[in-house]
Tab-separated table of C-alpha atoms in Angstrom:
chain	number	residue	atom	x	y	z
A	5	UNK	CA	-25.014	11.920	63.114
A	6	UNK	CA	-21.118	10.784	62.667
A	7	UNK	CA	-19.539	11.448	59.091
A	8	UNK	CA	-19.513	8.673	56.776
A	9	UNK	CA	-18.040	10.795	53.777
A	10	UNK	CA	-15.475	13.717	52.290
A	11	UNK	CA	-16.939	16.235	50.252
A	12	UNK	CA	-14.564	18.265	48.356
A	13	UNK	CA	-15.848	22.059	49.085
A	14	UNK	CA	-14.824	22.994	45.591
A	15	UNK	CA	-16.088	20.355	43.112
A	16	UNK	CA	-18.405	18.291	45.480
A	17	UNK	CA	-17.467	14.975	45.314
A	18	UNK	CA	-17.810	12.716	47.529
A	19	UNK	CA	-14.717	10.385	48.970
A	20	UNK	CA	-14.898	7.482	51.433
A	21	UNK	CA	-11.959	7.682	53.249
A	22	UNK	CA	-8.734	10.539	54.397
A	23	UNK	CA	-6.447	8.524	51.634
A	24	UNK	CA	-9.042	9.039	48.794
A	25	UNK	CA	-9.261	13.221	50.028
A	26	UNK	CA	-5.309	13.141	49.931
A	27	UNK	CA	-5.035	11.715	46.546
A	28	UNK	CA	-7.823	13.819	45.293
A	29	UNK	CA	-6.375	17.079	46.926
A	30	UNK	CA	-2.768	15.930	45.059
A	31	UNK	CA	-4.395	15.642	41.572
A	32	UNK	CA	-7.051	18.867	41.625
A	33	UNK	CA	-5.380	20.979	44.124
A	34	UNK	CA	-8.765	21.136	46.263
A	35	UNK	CA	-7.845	21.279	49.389
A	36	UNK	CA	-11.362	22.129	50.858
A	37	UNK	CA	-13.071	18.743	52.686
A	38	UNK	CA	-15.501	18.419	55.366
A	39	UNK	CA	-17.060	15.445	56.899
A	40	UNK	CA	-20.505	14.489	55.497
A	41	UNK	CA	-23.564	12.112	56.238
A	42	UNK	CA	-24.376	11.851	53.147
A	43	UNK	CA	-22.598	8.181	52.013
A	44	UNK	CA	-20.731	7.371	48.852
A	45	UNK	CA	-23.091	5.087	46.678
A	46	UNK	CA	-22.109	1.553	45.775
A	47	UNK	CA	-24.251	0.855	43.121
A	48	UNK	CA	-22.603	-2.849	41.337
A	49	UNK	CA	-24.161	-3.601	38.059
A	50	UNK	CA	-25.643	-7.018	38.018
A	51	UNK	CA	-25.086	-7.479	34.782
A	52	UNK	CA	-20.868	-6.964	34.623
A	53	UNK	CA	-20.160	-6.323	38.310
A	54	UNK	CA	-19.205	-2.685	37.714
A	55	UNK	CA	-19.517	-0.504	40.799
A	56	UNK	CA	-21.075	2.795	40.697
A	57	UNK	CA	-20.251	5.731	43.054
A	58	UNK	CA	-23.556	7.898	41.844
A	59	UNK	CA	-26.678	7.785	40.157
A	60	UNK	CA	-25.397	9.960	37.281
A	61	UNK	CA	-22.339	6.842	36.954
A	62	UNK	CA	-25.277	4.743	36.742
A	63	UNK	CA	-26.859	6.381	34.004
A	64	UNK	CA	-24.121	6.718	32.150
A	65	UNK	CA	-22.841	2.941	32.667
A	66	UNK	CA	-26.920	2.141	31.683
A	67	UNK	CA	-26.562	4.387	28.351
A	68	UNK	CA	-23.314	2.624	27.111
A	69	UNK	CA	-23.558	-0.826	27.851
A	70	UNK	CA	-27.629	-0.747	27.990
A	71	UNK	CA	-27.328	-2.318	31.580
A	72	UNK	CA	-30.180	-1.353	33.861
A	73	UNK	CA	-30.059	-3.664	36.730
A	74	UNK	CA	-27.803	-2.103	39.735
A	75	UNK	CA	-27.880	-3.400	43.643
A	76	UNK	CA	-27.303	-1.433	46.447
A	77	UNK	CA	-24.486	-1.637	48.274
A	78	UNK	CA	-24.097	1.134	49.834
A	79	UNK	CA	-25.022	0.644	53.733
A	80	UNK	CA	-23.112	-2.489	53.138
A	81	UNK	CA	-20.014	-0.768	52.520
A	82	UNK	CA	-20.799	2.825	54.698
A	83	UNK	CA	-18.529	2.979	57.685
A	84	UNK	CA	-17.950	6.191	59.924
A	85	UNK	CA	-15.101	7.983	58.209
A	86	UNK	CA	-11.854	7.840	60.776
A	87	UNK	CA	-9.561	10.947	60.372
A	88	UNK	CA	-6.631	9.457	61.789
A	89	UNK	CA	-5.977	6.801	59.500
A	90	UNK	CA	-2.941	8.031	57.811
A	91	UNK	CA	-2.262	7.507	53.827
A	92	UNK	CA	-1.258	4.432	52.241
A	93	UNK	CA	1.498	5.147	50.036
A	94	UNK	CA	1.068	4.153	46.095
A	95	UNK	CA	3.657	1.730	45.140
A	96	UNK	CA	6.461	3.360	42.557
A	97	UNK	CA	6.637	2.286	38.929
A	98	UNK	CA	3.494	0.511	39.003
A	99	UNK	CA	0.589	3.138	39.678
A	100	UNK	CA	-0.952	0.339	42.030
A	101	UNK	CA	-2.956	2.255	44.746
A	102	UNK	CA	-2.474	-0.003	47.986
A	103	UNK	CA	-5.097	-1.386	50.522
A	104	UNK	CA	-6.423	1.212	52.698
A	105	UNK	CA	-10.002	-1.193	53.154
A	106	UNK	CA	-12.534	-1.178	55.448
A	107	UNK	CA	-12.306	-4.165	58.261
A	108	UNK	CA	-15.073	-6.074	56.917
A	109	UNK	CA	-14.291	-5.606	52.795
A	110	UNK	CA	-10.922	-5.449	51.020
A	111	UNK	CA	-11.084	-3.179	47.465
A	112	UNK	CA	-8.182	-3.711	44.816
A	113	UNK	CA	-7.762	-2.699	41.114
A	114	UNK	CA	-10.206	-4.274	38.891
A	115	UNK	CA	-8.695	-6.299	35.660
A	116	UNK	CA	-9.063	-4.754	32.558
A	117	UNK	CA	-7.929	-6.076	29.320
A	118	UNK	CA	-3.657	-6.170	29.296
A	119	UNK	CA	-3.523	-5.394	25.336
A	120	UNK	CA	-5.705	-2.651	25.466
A	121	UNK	CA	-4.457	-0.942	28.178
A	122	UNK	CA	-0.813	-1.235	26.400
A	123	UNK	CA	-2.543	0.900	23.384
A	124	UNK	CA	-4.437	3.067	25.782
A	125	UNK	CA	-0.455	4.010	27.241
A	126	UNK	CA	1.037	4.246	23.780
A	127	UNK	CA	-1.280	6.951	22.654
A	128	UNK	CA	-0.461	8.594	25.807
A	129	UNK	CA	-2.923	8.382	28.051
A	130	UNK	CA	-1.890	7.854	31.854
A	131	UNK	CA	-2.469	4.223	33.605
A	132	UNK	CA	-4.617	5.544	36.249
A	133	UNK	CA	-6.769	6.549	33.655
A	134	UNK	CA	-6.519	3.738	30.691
A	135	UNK	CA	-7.675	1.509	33.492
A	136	UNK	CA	-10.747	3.536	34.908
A	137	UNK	CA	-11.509	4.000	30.838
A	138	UNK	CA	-11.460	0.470	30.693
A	139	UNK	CA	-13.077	-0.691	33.419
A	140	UNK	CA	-16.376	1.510	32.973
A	141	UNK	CA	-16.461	0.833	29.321
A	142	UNK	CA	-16.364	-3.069	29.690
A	143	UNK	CA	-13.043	-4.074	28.400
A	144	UNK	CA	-15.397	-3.307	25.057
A	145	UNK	CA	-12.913	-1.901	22.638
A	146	UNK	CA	-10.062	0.677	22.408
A	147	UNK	CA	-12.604	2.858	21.051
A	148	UNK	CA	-14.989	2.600	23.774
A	149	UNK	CA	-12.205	3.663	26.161
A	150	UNK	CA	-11.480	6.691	24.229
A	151	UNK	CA	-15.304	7.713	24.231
A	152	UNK	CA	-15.584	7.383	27.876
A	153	UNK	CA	-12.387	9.051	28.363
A	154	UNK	CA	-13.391	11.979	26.421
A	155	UNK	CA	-16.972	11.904	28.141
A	156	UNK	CA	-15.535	12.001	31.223
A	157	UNK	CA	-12.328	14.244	31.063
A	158	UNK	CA	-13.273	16.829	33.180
A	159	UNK	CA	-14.346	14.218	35.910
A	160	UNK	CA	-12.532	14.914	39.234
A	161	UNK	CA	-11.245	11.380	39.763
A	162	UNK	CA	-10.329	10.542	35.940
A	163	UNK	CA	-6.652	10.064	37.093
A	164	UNK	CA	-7.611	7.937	39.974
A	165	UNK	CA	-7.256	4.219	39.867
A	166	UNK	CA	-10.559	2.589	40.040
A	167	UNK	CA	-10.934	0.164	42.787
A	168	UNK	CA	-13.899	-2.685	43.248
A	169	UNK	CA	-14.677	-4.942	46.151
A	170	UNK	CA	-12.351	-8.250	46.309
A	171	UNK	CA	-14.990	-10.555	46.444
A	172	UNK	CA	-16.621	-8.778	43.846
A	173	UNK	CA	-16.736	-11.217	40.751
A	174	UNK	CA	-16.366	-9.157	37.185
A	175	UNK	CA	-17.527	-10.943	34.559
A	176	UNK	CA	-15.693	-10.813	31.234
A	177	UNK	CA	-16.975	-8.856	28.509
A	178	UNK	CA	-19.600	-10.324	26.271
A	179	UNK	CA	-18.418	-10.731	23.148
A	180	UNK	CA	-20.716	-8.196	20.605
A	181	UNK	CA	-21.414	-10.835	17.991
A	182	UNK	CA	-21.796	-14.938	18.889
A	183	UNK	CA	-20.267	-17.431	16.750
A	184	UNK	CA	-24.142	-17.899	14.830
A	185	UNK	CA	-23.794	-14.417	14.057
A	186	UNK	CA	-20.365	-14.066	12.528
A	187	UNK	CA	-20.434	-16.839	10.601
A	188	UNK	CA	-23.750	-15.582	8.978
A	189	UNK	CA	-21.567	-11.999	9.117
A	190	UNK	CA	-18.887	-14.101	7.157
A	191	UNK	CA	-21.439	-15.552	4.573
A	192	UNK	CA	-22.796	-12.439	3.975
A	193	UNK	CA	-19.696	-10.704	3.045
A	194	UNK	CA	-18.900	-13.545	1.071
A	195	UNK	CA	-22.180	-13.296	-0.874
A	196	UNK	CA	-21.772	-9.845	-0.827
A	197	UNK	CA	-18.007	-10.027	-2.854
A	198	UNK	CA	-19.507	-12.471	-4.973
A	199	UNK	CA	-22.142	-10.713	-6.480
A	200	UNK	CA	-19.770	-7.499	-6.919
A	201	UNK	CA	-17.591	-9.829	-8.649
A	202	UNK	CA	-20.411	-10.622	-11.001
A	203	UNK	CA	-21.578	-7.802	-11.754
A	204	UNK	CA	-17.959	-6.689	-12.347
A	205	UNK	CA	-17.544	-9.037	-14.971
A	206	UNK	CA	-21.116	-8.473	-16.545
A	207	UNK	CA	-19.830	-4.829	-16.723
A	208	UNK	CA	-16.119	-5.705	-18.319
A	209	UNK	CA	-18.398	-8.608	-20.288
A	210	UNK	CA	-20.535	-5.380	-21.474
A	211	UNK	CA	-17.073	-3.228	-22.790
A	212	UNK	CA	-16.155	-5.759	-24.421
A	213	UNK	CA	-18.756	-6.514	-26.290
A	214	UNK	CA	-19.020	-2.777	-27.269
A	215	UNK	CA	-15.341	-3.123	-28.206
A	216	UNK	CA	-16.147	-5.403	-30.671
A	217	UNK	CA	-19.367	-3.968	-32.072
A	218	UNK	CA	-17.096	-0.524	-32.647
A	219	UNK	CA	-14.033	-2.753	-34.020
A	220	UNK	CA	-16.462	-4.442	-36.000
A	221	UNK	CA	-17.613	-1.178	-37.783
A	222	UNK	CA	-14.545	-0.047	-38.236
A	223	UNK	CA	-13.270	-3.085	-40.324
A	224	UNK	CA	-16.434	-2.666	-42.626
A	225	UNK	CA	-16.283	1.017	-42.479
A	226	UNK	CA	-12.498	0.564	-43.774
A	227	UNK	CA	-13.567	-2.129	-46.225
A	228	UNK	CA	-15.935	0.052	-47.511
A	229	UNK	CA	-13.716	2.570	-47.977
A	230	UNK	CA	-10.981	0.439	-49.432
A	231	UNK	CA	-13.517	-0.866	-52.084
A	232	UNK	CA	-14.458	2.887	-52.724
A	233	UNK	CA	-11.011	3.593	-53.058
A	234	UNK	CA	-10.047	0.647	-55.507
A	235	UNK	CA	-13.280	1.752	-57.428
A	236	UNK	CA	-12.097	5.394	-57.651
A	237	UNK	CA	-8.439	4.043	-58.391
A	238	UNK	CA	-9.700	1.776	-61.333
A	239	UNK	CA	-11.943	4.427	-62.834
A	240	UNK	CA	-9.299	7.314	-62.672
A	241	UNK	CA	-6.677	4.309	-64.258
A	242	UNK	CA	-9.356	4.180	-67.172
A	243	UNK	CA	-9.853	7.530	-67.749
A	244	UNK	CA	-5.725	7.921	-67.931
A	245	UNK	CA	-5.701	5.066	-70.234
A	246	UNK	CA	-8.168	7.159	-72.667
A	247	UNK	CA	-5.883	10.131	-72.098
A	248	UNK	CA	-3.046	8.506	-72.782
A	249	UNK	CA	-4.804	6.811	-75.991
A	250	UNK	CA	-5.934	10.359	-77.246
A	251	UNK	CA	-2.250	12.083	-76.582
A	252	UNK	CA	-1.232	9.287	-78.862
A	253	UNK	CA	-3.778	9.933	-81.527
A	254	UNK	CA	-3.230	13.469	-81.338
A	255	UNK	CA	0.615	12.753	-82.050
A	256	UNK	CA	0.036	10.750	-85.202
A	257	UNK	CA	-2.502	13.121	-86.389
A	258	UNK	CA	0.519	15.653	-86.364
A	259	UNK	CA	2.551	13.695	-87.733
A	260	UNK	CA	0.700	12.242	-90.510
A	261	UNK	CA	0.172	16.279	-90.938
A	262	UNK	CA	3.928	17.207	-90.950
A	263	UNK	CA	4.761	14.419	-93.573
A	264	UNK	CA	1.870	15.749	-95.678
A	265	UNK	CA	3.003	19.342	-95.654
A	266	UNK	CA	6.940	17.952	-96.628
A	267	UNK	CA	5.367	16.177	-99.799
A	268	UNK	CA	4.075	18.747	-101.169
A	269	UNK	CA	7.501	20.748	-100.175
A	270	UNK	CA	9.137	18.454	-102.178
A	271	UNK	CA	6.887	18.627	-104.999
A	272	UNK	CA	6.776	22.285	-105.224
A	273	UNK	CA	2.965	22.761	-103.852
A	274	UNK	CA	2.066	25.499	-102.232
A	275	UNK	CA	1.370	24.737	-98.295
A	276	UNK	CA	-2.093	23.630	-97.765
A	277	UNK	CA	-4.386	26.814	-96.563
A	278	UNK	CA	-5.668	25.809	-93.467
A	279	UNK	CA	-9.207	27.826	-93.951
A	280	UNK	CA	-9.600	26.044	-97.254
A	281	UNK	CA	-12.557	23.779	-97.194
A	282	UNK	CA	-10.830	20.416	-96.969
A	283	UNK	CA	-12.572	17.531	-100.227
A	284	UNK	CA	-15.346	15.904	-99.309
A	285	UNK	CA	-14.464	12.477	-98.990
A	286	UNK	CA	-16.158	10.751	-101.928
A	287	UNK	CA	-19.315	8.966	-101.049
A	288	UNK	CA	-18.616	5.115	-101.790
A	289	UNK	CA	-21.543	3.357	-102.263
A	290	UNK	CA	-22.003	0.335	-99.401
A	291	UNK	CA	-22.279	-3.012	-101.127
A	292	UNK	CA	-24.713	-4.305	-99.369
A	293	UNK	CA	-23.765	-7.800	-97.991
A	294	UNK	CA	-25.170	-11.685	-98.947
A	295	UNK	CA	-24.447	-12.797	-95.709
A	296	UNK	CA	-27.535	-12.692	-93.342
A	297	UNK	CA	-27.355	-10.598	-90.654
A	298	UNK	CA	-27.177	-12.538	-86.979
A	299	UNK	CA	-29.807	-11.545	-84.345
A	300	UNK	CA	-28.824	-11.013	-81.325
A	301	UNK	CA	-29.446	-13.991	-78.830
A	302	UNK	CA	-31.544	-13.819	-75.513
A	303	UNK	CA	-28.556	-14.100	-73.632
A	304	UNK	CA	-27.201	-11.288	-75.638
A	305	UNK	CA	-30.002	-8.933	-75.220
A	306	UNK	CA	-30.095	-9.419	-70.959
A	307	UNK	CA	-26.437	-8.531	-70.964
A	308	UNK	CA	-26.917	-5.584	-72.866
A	309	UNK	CA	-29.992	-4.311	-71.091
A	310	UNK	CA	-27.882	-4.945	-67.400
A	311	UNK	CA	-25.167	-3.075	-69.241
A	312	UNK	CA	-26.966	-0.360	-70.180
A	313	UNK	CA	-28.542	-0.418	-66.611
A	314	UNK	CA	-25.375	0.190	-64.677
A	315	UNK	CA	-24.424	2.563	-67.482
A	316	UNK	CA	-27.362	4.641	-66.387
A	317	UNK	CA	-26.760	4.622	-63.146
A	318	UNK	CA	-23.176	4.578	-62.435
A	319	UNK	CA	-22.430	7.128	-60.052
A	320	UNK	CA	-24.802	4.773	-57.643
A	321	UNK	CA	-22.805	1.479	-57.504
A	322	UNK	CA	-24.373	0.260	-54.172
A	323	UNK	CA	-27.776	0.479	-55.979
A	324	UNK	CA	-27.132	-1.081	-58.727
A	325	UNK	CA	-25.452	-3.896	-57.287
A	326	UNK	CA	-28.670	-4.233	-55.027
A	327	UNK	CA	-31.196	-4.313	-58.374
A	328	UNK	CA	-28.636	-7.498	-59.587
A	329	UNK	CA	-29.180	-9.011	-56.411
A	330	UNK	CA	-32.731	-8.776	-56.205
A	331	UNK	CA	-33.190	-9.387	-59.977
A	332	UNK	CA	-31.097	-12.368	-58.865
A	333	UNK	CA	-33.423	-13.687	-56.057
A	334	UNK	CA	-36.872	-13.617	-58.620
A	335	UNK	CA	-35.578	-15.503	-60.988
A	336	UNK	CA	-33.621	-18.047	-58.455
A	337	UNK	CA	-37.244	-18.388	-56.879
A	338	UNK	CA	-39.128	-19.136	-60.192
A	339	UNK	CA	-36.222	-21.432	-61.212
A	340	UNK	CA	-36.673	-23.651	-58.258
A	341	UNK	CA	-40.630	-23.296	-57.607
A	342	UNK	CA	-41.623	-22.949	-61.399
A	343	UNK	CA	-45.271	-23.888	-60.466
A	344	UNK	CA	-45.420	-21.572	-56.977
A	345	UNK	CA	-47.467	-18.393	-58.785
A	346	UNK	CA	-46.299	-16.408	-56.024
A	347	UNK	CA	-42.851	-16.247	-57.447
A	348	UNK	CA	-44.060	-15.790	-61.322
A	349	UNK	CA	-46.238	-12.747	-60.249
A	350	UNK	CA	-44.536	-9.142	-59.027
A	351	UNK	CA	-46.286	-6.378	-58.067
A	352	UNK	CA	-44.887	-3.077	-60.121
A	353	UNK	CA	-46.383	-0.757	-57.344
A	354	UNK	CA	-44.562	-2.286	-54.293
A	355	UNK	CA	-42.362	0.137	-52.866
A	356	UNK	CA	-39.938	-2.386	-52.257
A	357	UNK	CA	-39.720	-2.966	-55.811
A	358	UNK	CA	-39.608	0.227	-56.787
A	359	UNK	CA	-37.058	1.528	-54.234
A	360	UNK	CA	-34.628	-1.728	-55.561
A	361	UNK	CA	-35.639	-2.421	-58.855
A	362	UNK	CA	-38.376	-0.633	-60.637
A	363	UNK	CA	-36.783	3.176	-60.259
A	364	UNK	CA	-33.919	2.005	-61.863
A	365	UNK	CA	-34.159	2.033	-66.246
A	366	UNK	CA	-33.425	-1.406	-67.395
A	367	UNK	CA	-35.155	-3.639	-64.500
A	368	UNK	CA	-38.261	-4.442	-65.982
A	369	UNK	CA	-37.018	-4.610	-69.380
A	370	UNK	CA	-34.840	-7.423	-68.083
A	371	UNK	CA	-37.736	-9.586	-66.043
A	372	UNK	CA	-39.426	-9.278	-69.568
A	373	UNK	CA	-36.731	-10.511	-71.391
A	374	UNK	CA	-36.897	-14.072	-69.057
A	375	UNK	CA	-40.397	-14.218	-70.378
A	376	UNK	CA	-42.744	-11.600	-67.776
A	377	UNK	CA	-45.806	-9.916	-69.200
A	378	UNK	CA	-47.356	-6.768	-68.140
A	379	UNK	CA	-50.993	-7.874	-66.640
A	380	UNK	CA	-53.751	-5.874	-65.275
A	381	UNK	CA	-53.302	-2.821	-66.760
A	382	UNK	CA	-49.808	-2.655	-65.782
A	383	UNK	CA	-49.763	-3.303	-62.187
A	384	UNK	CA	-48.248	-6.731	-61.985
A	385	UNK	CA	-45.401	-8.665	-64.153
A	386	UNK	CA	-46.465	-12.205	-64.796
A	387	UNK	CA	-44.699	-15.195	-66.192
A	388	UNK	CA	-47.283	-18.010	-67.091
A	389	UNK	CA	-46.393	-21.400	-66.442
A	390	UNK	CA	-46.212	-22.420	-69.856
A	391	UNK	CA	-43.815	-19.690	-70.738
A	392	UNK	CA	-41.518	-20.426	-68.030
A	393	UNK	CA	-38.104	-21.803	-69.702
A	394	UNK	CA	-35.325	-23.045	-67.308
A	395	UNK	CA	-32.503	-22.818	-69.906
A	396	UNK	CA	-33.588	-18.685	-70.238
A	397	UNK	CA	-33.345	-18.557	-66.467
A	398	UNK	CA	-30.468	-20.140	-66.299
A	399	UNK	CA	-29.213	-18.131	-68.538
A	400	UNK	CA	-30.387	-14.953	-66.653
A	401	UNK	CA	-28.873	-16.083	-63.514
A	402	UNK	CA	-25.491	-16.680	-65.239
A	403	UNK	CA	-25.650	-13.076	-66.631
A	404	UNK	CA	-26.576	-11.323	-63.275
A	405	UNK	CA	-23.700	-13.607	-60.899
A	406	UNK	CA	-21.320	-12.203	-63.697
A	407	UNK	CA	-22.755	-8.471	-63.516
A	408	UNK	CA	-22.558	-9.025	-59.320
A	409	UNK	CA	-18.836	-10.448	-59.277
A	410	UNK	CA	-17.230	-8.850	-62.176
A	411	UNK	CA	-16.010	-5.202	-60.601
A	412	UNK	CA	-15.578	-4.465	-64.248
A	413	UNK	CA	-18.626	-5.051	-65.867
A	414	UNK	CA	-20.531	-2.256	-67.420
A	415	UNK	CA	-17.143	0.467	-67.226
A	416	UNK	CA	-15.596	0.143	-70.719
């Protein structure tokens, strides 16, 4: 049987005509053909038009593009292989290989994307093959091209420009997305920034709202500390005062001592002996007065008994201001619902109580001074209706908003 092929002797491939064996002999240095029967496969994907010179192009062309539908071509395109055809030059500049066809078929370069190619022979990558990279990839992307090109770099014919059948029709490539899918593509990006944008401002909303909790604090924490400062500032003024006040009675004291000691100087006394028991002062007998002596009013006695209260408690201001308060709030509540028995009866065992107002001496005395009895062996404080005076509350109420707001009350 007549040759229909070149096989290359050291790499195996096969090549259809004496021009492909001279181009292939110039780029690999083989130089060792021999006529075959075995043909060159022309396998053309149905699905792009891509022609295929083996099975194992197939395969790959199927595992890429996920084209499995090939026809064969091959006895269409098998002629006996003539060795006396002589080469067709490649025109110069241009890398175009020229027509060395077959009578019945002409083969020419197949079009591949002009952009992409450009980038292909920027990054340096020859035309010869940028195109074949192209055209087996589908005109997909520039980084298809580069996979195929570095899946196929030890081919034999990378550097050879691909050729297809004239009347071969290659179909564009399909684009990867259709218009449906990238404007849902679009629409989900956008939903997709939009909910990052929310939660991004939940998240600053959430700083910021911790800001102001912690700013917050720190304005009452100062305020707190200011007030315990002014406290400290007013108490240490008082206690100078008193110093000051005693220096000065200390100085008259000496003095009053000094002018003693020069009139008897003058008079020719001895000076006083300072171990001598000083004369008793005499004893003057207190005329007891006709005027009648004043009791002290209600209103009198509540002041007093919330003065001695923060007296006894002074190094706890914050308490003591909270047993005003509450003493404040039972008699506000019996002054406006005089006939509500809920308000007129307190429990002395509630730790509530306790904790604000009946731990502290002075409390109780004060709810009985607005009228409350001891009931039930002394568990409770009740004020019977009939006992219940406004004015006395009144009164009560005026004493304790004057205790509350009066940062001096209690300290001289």
């Amino acid at each position: 049987m007549a040759g229909v092929s070149l096989k290359c002797g050291d790499c195996g491939v096969l090549l259809r005509s004496v021009e492909e064996a001279q181009e292939h002999a110039e780029l690999t240095s083989h130089s060792n053909f021999a006529e075959s029967t075995e043909a060159v496969l022309n396998l053309v994907c149905s699905s792009c038009g891509k022609p295929c010179r083996s099975k194992t192009e197939s395969d790959l062309h199927t595992k890429r593009t996920g084209h499995t539908e090939f026809v064969d071509k091959t006895s269409e395109a098998t002629k006996l292989i003539s060795l006396e055809v002589p080469k067709v030059a490649a025109a110069e500049g241009e890398g175009e290989v020229g027509a060395c066809m077959s009578q019945s078929e002409e083969m020419i370069v197949p079009e591949v994307d002009k952009k992409l190619l450009e980038e292909l022979e920027a990054m340096g990558f020859p035309t010869a093959r940028a195109t074949r990279a192209l055209h087996y990839s589908g005109n997909a992307s520039l980084e298809a091209a580069i996979n195929w090109v570095v899946e196929h770099e030890n081919d034999a014919d990378i550097d050879q420009m691909p050729m297809v059948p004239a009347n071969t029709k290659v179909e564009a490539p399909k684009p990867s997305l259709t218009p449906e899918q990238v404007k849902g593509k679009q629409q989900e990006l956008r939903e997709r920034a939009r909910k990052k944008k929310e939660e991004e401002e939940k998240r600053m909303e959430r700083e910021r709202e911790k800001e102001r909790i912690r700013v917050g604090k720190e304005l009452l924490e100062a305020k707190r500390i200011e007030e315990e400062n002014e406290r400290k500032r007013i108490l240490a003024l008082r206690k100078a005062e008193k110093e000051e006040e005693k220096r000065a009675r200390e100085k008259i004291r000496q003095k009053l001592e000094e002018d003693k000691a020069e009139r008897r100087r003058r008079l020719g006394l001895p000076p006083e002996e300072p171990s001598a028991p000083k004369p008793s002062a005499p004893v003057v007998e207190e005329k007891k007065s006709i005027l009648p002596v004043r009791p002290a009013t209600k209103v009198e006695q509540m002041r007093e008994c919330l003065r001695s209260l923060k007296q006894n408690h002074k190094d706890d201001d914050v308490r003591v201001k909270k047993a005003f308060q509450t003493l404040l709030t039972y008699i506000g509540n019996v002054a406006r619902n005089p006939d509500e028995e809920k308000f007129r009866k307190i429990r002395l065992t509630n730790p509530s109580f306790q904790e604000r107002v009946g731990a502290l001496k002075g409390g109780i005395e004060f709810l009985e001074l607005c009228g409350f009895e001891k009931i039930e062996g002394g568990e409770f404080v009740f004020l019977p209706r009939e006992k219940v005076d406004i004015a006395v509350l009144h009164s009560a109420g005026s004493e304790l908003d004057s205790a509350i707001k009066n940062p001096f009350f209690g300290v001289l």
